[in-house]
Short mmCIF file of C-alpha atoms in Angstrom, two decimals:
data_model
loop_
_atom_site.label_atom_id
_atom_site.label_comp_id
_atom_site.label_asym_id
_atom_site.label_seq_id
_atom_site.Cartn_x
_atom_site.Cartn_y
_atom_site.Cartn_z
CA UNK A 1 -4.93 13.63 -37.59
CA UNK A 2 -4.08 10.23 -35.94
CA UNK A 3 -6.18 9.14 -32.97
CA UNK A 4 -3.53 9.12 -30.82
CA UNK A 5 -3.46 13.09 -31.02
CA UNK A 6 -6.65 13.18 -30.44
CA UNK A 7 -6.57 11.24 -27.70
CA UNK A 8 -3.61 13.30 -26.66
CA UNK A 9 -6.63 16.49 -26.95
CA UNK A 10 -9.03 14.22 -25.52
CA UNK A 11 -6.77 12.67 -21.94
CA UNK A 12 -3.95 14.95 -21.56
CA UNK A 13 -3.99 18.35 -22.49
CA UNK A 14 -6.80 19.01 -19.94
CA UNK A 15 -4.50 18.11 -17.14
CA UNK A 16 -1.57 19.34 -18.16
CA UNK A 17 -1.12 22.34 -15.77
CA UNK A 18 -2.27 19.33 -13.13
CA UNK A 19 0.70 17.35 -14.03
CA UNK A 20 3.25 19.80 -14.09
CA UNK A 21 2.24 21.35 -10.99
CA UNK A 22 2.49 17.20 -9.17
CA UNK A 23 6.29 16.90 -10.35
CA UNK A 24 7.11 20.54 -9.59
CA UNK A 25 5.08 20.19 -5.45
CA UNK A 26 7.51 17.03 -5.18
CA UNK A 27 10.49 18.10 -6.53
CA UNK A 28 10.89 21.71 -6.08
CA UNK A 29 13.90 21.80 -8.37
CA UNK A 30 13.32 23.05 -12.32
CA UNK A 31 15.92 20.04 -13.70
CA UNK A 32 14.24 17.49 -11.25
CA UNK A 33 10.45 18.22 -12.39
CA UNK A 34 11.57 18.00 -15.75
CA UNK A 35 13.41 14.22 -15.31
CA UNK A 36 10.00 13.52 -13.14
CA UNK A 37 8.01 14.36 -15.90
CA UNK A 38 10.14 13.24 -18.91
CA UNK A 39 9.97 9.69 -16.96
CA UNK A 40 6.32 10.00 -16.47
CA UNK A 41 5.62 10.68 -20.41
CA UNK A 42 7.77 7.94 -21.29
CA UNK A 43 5.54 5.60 -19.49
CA UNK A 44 2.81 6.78 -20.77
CA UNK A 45 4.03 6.56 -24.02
CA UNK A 46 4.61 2.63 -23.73
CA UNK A 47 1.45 2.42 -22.21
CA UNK A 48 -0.83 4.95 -24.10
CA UNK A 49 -3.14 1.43 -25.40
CA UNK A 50 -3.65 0.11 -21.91
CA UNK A 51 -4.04 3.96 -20.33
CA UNK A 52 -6.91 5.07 -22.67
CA UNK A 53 -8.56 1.77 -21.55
CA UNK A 54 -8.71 2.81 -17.83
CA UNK A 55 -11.34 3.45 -16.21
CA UNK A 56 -10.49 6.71 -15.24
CA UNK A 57 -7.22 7.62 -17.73
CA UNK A 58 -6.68 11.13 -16.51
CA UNK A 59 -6.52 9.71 -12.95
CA UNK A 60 -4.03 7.11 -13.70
CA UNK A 61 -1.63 9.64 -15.59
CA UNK A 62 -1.73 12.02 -12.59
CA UNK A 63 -1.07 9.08 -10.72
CA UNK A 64 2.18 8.14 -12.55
CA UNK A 65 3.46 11.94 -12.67
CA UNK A 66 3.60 11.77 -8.64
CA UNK A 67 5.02 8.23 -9.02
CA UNK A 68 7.75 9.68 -10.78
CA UNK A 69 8.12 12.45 -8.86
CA UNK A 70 8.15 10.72 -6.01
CA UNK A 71 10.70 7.56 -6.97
CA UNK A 72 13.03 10.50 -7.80
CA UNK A 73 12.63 11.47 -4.75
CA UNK A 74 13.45 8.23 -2.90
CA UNK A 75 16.44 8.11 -5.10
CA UNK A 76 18.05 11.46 -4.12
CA UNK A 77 17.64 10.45 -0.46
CA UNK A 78 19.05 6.95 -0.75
CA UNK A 79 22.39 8.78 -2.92
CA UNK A 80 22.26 11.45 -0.26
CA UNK A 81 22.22 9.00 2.36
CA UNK A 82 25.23 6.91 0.98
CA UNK A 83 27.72 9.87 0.38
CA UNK A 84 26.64 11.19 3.76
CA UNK A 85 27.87 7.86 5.27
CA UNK A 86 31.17 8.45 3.23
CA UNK A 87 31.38 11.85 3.39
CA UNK A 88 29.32 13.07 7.00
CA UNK A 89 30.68 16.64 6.63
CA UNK A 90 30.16 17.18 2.95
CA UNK A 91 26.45 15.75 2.94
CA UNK A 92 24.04 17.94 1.29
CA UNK A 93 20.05 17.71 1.57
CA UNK A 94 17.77 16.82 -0.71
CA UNK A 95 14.03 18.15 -2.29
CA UNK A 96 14.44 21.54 -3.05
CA UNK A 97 17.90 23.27 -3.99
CA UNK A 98 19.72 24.40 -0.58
CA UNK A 99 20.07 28.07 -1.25
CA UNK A 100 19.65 29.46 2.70
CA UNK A 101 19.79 27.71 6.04
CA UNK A 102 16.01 28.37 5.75
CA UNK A 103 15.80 25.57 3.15
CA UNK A 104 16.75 22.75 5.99
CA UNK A 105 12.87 22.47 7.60
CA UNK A 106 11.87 22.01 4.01
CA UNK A 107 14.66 19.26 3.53
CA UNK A 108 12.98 17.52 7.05
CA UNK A 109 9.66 17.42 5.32
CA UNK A 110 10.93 16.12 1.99
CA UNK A 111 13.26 13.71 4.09
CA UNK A 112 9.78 12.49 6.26
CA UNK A 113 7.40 12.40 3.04
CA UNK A 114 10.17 10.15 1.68
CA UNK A 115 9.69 7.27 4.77
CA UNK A 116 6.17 7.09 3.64
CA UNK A 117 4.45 4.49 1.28
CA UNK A 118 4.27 5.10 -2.37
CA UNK A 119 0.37 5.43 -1.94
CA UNK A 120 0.40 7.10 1.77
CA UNK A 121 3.03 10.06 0.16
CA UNK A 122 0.66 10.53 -2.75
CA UNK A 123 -2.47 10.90 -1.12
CA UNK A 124 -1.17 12.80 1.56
CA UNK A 125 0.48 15.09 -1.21
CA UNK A 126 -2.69 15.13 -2.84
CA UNK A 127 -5.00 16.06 0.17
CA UNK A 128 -2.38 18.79 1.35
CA UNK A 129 -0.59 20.62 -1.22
CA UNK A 130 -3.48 19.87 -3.82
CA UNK A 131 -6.59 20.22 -1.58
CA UNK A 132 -7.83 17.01 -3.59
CA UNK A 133 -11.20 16.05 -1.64
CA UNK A 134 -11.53 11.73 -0.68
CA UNK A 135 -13.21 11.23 -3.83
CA UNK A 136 -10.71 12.79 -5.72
CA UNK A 137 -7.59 10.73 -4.35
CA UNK A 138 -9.27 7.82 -4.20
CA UNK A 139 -9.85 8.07 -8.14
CA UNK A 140 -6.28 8.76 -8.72
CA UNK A 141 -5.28 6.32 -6.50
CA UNK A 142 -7.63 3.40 -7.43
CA UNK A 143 -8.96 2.60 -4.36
CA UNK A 144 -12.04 3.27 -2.24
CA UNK A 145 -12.71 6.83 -0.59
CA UNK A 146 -12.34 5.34 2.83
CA UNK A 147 -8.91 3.51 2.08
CA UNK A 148 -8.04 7.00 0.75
CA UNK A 149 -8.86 8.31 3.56
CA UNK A 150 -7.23 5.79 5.79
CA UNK A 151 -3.90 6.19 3.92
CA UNK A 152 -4.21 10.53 4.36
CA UNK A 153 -4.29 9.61 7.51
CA UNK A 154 -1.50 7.06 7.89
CA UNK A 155 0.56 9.67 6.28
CA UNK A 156 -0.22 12.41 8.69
CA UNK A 157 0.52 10.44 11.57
CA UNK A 158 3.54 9.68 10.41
CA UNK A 159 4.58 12.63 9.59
CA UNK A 160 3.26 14.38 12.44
CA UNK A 161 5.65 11.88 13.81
CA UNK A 162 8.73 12.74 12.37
CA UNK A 163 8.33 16.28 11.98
CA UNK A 164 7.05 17.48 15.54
CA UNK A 165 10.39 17.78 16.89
CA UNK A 166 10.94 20.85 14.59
CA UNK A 167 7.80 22.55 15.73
CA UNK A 168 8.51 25.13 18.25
CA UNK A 169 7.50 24.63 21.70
CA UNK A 170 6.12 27.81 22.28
CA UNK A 171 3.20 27.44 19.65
CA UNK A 172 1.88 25.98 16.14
CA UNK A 173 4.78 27.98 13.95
CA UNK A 174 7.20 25.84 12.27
CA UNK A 175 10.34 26.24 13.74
CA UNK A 176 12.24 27.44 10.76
CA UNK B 1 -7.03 24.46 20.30
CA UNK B 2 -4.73 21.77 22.22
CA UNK B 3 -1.09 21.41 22.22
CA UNK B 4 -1.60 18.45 19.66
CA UNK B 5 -3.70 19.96 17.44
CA UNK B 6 -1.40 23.20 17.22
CA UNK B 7 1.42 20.56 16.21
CA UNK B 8 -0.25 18.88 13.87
CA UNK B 9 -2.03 22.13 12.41
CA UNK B 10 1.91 23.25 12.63
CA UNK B 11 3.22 20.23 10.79
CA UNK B 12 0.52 20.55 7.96
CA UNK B 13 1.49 23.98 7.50
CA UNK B 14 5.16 22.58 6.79
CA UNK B 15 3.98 20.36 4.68
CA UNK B 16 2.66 22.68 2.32
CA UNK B 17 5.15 25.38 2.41
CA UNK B 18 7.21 22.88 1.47
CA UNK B 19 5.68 21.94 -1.35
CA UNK B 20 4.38 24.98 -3.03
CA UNK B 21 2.43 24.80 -6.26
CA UNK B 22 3.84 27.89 -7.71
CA UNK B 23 5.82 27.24 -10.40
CA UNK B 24 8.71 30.11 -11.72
CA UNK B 25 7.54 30.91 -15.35
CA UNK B 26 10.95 29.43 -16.34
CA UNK B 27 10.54 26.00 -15.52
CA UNK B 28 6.79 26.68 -16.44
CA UNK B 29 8.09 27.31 -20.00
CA UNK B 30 10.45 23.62 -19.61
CA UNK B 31 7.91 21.61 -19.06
CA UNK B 32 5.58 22.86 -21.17
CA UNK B 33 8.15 22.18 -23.92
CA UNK B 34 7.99 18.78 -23.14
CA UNK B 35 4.40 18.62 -23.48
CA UNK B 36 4.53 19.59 -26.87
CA UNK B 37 7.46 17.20 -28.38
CA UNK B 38 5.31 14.39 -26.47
CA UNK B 39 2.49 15.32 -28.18
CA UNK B 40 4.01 15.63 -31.64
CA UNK B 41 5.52 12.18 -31.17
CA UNK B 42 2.10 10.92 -30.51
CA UNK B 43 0.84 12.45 -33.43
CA UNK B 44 3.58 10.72 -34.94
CA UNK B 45 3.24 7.45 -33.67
CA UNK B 46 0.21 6.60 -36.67
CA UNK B 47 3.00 6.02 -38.69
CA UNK B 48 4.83 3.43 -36.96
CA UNK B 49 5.99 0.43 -38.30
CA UNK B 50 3.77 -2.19 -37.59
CA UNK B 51 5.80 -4.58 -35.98
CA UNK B 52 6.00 -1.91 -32.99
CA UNK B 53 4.93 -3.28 -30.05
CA UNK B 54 3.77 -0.63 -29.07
CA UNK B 55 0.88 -0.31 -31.13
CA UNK B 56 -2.00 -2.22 -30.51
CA UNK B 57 -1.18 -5.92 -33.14
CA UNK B 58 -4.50 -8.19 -32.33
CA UNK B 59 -2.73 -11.41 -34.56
CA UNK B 60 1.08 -10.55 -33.03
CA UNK B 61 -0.77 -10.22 -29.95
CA UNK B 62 -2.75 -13.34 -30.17
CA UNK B 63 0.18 -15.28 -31.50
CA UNK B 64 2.22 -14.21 -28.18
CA UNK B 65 -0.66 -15.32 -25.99
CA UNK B 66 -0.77 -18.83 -27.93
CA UNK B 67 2.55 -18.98 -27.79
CA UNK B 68 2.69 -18.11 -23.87
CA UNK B 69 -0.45 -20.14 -23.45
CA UNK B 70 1.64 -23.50 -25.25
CA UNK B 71 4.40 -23.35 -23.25
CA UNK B 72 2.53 -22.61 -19.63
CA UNK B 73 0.57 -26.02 -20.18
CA UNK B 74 3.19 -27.73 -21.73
CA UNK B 75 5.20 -26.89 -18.52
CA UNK B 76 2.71 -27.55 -16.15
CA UNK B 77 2.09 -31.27 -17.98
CA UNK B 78 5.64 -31.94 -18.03
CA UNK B 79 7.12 -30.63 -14.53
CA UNK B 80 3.69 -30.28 -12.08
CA UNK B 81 1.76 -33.18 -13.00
CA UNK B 82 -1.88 -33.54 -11.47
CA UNK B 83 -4.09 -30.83 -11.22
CA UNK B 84 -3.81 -27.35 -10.20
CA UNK B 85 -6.19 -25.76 -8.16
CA UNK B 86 -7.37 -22.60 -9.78
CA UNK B 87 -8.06 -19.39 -7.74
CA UNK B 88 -11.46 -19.49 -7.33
CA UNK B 89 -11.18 -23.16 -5.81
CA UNK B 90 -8.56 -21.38 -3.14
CA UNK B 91 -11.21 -19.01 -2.70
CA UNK B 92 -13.95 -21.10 -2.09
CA UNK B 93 -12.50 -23.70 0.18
CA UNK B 94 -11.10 -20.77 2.12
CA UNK B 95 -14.74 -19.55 2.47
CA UNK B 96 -16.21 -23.01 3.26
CA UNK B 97 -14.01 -23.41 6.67
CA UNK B 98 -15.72 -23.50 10.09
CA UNK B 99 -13.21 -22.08 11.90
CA UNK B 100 -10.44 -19.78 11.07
CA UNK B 101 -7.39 -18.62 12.99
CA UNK B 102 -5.15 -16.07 11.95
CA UNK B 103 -1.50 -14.59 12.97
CA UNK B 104 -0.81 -11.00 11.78
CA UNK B 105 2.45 -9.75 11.57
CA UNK B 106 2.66 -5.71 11.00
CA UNK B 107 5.75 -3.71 9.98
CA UNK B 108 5.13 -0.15 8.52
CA UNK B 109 8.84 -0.38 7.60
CA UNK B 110 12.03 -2.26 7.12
CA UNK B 111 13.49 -1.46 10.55
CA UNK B 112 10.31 -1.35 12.50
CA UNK B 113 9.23 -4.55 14.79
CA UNK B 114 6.87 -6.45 13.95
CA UNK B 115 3.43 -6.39 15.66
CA UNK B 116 1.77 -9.46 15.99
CA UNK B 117 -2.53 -9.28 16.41
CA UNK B 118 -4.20 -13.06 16.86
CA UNK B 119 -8.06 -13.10 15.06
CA UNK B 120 -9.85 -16.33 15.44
CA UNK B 121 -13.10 -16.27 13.51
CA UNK B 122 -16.38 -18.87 13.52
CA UNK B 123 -18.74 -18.72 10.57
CA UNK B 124 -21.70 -16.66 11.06
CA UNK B 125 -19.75 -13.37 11.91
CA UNK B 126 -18.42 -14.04 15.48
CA UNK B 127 -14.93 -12.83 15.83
CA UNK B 128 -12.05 -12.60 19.00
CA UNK B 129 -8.94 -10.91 18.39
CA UNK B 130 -5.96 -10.31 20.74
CA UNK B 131 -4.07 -6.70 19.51
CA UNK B 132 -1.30 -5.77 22.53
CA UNK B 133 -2.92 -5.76 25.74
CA UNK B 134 -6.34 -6.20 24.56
CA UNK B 135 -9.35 -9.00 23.70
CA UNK B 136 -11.69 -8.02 21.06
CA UNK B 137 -14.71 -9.66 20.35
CA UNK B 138 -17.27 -8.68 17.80
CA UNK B 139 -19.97 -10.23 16.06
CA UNK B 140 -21.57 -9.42 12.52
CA UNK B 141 -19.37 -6.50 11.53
CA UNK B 142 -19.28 -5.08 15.05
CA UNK B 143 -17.60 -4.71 18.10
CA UNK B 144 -19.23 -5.84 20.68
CA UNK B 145 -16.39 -6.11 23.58
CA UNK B 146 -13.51 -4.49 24.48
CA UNK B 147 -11.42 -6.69 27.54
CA UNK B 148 -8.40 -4.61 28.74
CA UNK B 149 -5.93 -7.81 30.52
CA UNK B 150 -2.35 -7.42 31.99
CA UNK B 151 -0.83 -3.67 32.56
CA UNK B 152 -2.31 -0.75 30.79
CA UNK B 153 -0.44 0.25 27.71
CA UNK B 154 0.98 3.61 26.96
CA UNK B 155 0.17 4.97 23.43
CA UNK B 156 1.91 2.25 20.64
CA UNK B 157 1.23 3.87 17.00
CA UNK B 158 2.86 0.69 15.66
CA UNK B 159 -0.21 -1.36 16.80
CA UNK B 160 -2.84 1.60 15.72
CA UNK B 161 -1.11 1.43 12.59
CA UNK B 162 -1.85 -2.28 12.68
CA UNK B 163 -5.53 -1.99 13.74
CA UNK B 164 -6.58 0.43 11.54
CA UNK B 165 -5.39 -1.61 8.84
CA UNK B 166 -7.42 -4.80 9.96
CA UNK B 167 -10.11 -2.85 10.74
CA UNK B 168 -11.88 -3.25 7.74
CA UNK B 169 -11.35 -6.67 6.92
CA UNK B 170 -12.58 -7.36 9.96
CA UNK B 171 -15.61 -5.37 9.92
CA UNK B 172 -16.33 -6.80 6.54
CA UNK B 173 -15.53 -10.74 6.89
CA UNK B 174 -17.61 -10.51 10.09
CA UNK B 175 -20.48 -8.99 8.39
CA UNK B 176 -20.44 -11.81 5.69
CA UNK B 177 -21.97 -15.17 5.99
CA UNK B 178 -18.72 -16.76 4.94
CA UNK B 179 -14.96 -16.07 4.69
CA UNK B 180 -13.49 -14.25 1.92
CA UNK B 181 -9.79 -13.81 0.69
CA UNK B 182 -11.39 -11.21 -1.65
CA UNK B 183 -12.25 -9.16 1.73
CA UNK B 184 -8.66 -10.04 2.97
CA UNK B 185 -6.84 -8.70 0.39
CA UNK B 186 -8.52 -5.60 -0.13
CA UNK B 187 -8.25 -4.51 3.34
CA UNK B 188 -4.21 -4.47 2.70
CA UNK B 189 -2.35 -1.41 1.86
CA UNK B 190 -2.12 -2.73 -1.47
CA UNK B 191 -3.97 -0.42 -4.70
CA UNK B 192 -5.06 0.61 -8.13
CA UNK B 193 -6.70 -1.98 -10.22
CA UNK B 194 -5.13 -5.64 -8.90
CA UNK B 195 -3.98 -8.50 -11.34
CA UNK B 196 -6.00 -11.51 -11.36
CA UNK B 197 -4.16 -13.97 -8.98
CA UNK B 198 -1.69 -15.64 -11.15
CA UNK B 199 0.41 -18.83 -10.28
CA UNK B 200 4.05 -18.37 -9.35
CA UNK B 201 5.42 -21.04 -10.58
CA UNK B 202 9.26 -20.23 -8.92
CA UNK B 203 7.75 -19.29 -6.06
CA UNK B 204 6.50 -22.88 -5.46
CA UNK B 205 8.37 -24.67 -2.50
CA UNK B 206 7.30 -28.26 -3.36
CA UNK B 207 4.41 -29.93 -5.25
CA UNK B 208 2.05 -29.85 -2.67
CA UNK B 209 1.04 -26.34 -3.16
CA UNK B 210 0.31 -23.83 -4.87
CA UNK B 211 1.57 -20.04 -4.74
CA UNK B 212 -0.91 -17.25 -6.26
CA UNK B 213 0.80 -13.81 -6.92
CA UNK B 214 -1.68 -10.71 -7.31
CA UNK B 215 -0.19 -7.44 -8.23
CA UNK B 216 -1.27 -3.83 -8.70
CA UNK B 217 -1.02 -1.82 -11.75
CA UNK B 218 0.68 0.69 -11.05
CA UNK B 219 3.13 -0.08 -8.20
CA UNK B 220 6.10 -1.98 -7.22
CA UNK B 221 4.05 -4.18 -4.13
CA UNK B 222 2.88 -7.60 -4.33
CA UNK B 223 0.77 -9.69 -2.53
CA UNK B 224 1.38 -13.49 -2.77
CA UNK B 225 -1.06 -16.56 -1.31
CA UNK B 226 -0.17 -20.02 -0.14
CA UNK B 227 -2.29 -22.90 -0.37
CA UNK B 228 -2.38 -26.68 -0.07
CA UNK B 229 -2.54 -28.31 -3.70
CA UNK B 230 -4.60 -31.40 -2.30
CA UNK B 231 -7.24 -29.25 0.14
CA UNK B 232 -7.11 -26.10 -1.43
CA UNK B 233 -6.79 -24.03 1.83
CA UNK B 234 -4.81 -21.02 1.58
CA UNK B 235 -2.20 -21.27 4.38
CA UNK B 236 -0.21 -18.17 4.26
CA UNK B 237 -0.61 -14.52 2.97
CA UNK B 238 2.07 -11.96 2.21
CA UNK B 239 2.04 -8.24 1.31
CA UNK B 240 5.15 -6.59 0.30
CA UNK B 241 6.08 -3.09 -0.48
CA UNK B 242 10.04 -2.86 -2.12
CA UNK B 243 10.68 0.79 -1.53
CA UNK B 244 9.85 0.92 1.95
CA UNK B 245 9.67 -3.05 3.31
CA UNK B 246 6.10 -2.46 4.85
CA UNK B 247 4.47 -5.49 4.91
CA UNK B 248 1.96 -7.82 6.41
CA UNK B 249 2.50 -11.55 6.60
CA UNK B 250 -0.56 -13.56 7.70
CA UNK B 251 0.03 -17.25 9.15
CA UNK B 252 -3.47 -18.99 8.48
CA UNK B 253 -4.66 -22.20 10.23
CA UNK B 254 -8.11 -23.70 10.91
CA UNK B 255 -9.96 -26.67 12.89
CA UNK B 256 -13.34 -27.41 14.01
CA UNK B 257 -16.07 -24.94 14.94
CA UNK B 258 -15.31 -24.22 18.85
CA UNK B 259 -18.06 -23.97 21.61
CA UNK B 260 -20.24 -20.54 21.34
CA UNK B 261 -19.05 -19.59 24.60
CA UNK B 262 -15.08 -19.15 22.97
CA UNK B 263 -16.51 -15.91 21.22
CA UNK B 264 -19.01 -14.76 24.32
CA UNK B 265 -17.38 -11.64 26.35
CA UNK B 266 -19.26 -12.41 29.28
CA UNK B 267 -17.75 -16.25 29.79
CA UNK B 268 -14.36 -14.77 28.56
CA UNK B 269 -14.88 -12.02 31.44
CA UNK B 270 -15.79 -14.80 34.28
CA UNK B 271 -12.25 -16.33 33.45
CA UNK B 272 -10.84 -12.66 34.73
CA UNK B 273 -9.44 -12.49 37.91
CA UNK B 274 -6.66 -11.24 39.61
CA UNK B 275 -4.87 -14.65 40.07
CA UNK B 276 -4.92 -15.37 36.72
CA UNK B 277 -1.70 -14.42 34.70
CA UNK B 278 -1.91 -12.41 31.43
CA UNK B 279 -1.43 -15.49 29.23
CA UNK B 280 -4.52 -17.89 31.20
CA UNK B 281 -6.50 -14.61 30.34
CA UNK B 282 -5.13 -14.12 26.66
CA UNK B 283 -5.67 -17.38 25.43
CA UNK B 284 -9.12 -18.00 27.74
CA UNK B 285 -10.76 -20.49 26.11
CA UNK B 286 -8.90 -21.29 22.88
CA UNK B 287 -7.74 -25.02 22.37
CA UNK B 288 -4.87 -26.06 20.55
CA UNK B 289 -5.99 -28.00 17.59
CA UNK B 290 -3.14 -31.15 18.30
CA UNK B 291 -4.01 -31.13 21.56
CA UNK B 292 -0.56 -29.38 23.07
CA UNK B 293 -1.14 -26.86 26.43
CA UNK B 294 -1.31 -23.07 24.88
CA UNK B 295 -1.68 -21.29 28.96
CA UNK B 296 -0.56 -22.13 31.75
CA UNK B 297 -3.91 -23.79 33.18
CA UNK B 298 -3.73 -26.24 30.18
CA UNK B 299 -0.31 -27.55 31.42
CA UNK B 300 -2.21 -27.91 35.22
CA UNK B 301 -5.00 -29.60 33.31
#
């Protein structure tokens, strides 16, 4: 058995579930999480020497599955952006597959999340959709617990930013 | 509960209806797939050939960095000529000044204006900084004055954004005996494990000095550091992010140590009065280095 499997045993296969639950929160589209993730292995792959070397491996890979995730993200809204400047009527959202009208206050958030920062998007993800504590994101993210903290919050306020419009007057339900 | 906090609480909830965890067995199944052939091929990967670069090669390695090493000094003989100041030498002279004044430009994005915050800083922790309608002046990591002068602002997230971003660096260069580019950097946006600073040689504009590029591991943003080849004084800073064109570009001069009473609240407060315009009060005290009128009462004077 080489040591790379075991290292394999060792870094990834206790985070597995982790990682495919980071591309699938971002994505929200089976053939999307599975680019996300094929892109993510791939870098690990060319940097499996340097990654085991980390101080904190696991954290790093977690780190590069949102990365992915995320960049694919940015992608779909810059393409989605330049067809709907072609083509205003035929535009279609991106994030998760349009399936209902419902889908277009999820499209808003994925559309907001993508205006972030690489790092304010992923610890905001993190803190939100994976209840990560300060600690926690500031591990994956490399950084101190209180620039973790600071970039959660950038996030929010952005967000809260861009999103309140969609929030009904009337009360804290999301105007879907 | 207030109307905010119901739209934030609101917006959170968004947020993570949006991006639910639950994954459909199917595409459970997918990437799990994946998984597996990634871990065969690591298994795999023993059997490499060993001119895969890949693979960890100490003497291909160590040839490349001889190799790399050769050519960097044989470039920097040929083309540079005289010496280079290291990093640390950047570092230090940076942290020997008396007096330090720095120009902050903010944008959170591409599109969004720049917001501009003035710091002026005197060894020994004493600190004034102008952010929108405001004087700041704080000594040993703390603020110690607050000055509202001209018209009261409304709410301006652009220059929150901006001040919670200094905030740091200033609490932590003011609570050190001397200045730090160290402290300055890590107060940026900027993450993960950071390169050792690393001369740009294309980036250079002239001989006279010397560009420093530090980046992070594991994203696309840069930071990159100006400074004078003969004195060693870093003159300008620049963060970068390419996917969303936040950044933070820091104009850095410095002079001689100015009278105590240019970081004091209570003389800066005795200059307030209702006569005096916004700018007299703004820049209260400070003194052009060259000698040239910065207010209105210098141009009287």
């Amino acid at each position: 058995m080489s040591g790379e499997y075991e290292a394999y045993e060792r870094l990834i296969a206790p985070i597995e579930d982790k990682m495919m639950r980071a591309v699938w929160s971002v994505t929200q589209n089976p053939d999307d999480a599975e680019e996300a993730l094929q892109e993510a292995l791939s870098i690990v792959w060319r940097r499996f020497d340097r990654i085991q070397r980390h101080a904190n491996p696991q954290a790093l890979i977690l780190r590069i599955c949102l990365n992915a995730a995320y960049d694919l993200l940015r992608a779909k809204i810059r393409r989605r952006r330049r067809e709907a400047r072609y083509e205003p009527e035929q535009a279609r959202p991106v994030g998760p597959d349009v399936q209902t009208g419902r889908e277009e206050w999820r499209t808003a958030v994925f559309e907001a999340i993508g205006q972030l920062s690489r790092n304010q998007a992923t610890a905001v993800m993190l803190r939100l959709v994976q209840g990560m504590g300060y600690d926690e994101i500031a591990q994956v993210l490399g950084c101190r617990a209180s620039t973790a903290r600071k970039h959660v919050e950038r996030g929010r306020q952005r967000l809260r930013e861009l999103l309140a419009p969609l929030v009904a007057d009337d009360g804290p339900e999301v105007a879907i | 509960m207030n109307r905010n906090e119901q739209t934030d609480n609101a917006v959170d909830k968004m947020i993570r209806n949006a991006m639910d965890t639950d994954m459909p067995d199917e595409v459970d199944q997918r990437l799990r797939g994946h998984l597996r052939i990634f871990r065969e091929r690591l298994a795999m990967r023993g059997r490499f050939s060993p001119f895969d670069m890949g693979r960890p090669w100490p003497l291909a390695r160590l040839a490349a960095a001889f190799l790399a090493a050769a050519l960097l000094l044989f470039f920097i003989g040929t083309f540079v000529g005289g010496s280079t100041p290291s990093w640390a030498e950047v570092a230090e002279q940076f942290g020997s000044a008396p007096f330090l004044n720095a120009t902050i430009y903010v944008k959170s994005h591409a599109l969004a204006e720049p917001v501009q915050i003035e710091i002026w800083m005197g060894q020994g922790g004493k600190l004034r900084m102008r952010a929108g309608h405001e004087i700041i002046f704080g000594e040993n990591g703390r603020i110690i004055e607050r000055v509202a002068i001209g018209d009261k602002e409304g709410p301006r997230p652009d220059l929150e954004y901006a001040q919670g971003m200094l905030q740091d660096v200033i609490r932590d260069m003011s609570k050190a005996e001397t200045f730090s580019l160290e402290t300055l950097i890590a107060a940026l946006p900027i993450d993960g494990q950071l390169s050792a600073p690393l001369e740009n040689q294309l980036a250079r504009v002239s001989n006279d000095m010397v560009v420093f590029d530090i980046t992070p591991e594991a994203s696309p943003d840069w930071v990159r550091i100006w400074a004078l080849r003969e004195s060693r004084l870093p003159v300008r800073l620049l963060y970068w992010h390419p996917e969303t064109g936040e950044n933070v570009d820091v104009v850095l001069s410095y002079g001689g140590e100015p009278p105590s009473s240019f970081f004091d609240p209570e003389t800066f407060q005795a200059h307030l009065s209702e006569n005096a315009s916004p700018v007299d009060i703004a820049y209260a005290l400070v003194k052009d280095i060259g000698g040239r009128p910065l207010a209105p009462q210098d141009i009287q004077r």
